Coordinates of C-alpha atoms in Angstrom, one line a residue:
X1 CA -125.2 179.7 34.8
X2 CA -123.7 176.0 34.5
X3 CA -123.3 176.1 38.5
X4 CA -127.1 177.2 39.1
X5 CA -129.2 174.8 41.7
X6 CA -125.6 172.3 41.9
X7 CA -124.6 171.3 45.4
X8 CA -121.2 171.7 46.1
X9 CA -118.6 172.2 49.3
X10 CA -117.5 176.1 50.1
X11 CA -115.1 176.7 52.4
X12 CA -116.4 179.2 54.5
X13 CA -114.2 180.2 57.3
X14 CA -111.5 182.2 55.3
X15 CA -111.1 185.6 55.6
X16 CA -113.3 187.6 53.2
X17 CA -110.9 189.6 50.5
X18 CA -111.7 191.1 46.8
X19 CA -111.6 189.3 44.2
X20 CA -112.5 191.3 40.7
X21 CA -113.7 193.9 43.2
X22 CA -116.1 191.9 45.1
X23 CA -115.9 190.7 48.7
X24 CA -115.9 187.1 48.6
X25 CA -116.6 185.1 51.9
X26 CA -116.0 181.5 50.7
X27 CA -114.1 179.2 48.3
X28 CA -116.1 176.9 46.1
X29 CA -114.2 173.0 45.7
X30 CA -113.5 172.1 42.1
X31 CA -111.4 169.3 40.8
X32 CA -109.3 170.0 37.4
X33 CA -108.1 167.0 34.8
X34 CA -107.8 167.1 31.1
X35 CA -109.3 170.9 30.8
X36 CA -112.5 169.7 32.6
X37 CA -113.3 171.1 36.2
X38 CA -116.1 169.7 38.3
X39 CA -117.3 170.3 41.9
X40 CA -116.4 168.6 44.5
X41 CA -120.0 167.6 46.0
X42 CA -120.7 165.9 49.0
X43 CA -122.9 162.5 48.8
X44 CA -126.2 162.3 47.9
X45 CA -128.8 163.3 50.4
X46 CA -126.1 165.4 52.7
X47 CA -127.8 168.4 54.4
X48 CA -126.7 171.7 52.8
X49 CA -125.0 173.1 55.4
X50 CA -123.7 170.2 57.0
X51 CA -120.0 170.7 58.2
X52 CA -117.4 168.6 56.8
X53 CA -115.7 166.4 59.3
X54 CA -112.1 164.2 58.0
X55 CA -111.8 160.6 59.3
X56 CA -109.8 160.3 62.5
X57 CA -109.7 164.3 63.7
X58 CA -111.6 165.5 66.5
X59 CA -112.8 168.9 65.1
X60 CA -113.2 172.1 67.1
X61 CA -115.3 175.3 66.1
X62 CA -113.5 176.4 62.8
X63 CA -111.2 179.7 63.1
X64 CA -110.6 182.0 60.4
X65 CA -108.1 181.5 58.1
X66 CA -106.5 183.7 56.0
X67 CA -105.3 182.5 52.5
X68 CA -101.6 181.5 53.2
X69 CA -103.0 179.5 56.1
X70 CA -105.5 177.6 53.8
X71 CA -102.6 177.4 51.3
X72 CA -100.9 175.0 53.3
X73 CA -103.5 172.2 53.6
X74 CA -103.0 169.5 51.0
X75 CA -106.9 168.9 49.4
X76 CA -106.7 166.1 46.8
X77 CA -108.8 163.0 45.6
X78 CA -106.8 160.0 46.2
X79 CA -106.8 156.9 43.4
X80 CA -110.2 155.6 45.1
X81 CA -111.8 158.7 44.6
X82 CA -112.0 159.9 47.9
X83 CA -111.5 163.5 49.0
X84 CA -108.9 164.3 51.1
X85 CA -106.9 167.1 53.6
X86 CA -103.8 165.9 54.3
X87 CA -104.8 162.2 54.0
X88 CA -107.7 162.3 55.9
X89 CA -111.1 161.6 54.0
X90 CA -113.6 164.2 54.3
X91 CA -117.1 162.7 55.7
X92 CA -120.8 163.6 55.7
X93 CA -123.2 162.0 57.7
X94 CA -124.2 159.9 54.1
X95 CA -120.2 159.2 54.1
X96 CA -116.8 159.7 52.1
X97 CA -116.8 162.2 49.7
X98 CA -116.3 161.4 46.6
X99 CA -114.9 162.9 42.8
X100 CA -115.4 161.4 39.8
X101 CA -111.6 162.1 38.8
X102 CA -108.8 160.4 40.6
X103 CA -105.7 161.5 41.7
X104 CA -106.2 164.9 41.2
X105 CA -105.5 168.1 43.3
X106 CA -108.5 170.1 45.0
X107 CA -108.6 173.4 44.6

């Protein structure tokens, strides 16, 4: 119910598998830090459904990837804020996305 109308980034090209019995297609982005957790959501005004691009990376159509392939991917927020796969910022066409916690692992 709290994530109900909220905007927030899925990764959806991941192999669907059960989880608690249900097929799940997609991974919702959360940030944890002091026993809070919040979304990671792109910046205001972003099209839902717009497809993340990282600074610096030409992208190509997204493959599937199955867990332990996603696993190795580094997603954190850096000490600006910024959201990041192995150091490269994610972007929207409004810009960087952003967390409100620092430092902090993606998951």
């Amino acid at each position: 119910e709290d994530l109900e109308g909220s905007i927030c980034l899925v990764v959806c090209n991941l192999k669907p598998e059960k989880l608690r019995k249900v097929k799940s297609s997609g991974m919702v982005l959360c940030t944890h830090k002091d026993g809070t957790t919040i979304l990671v959501q792109p910046p205001k005004g972003t099209p839902v459904g717009e497809r993340i691009t990282y600074e610096g990376i030409t992208m190509n159509e997204p493959k599937r990837m199955n867990k332990k392939q996603f696993g190795v991917i580094k997603l954190a927020v850096n000490e600006k804020g910024e959201a990041l796969a192995d150091k490269a910022k994610w972007m929207t066409s409004k810009g960087v996305v952003t967390n409100k916690f620092a430092n902090v692992p993606i998951s």
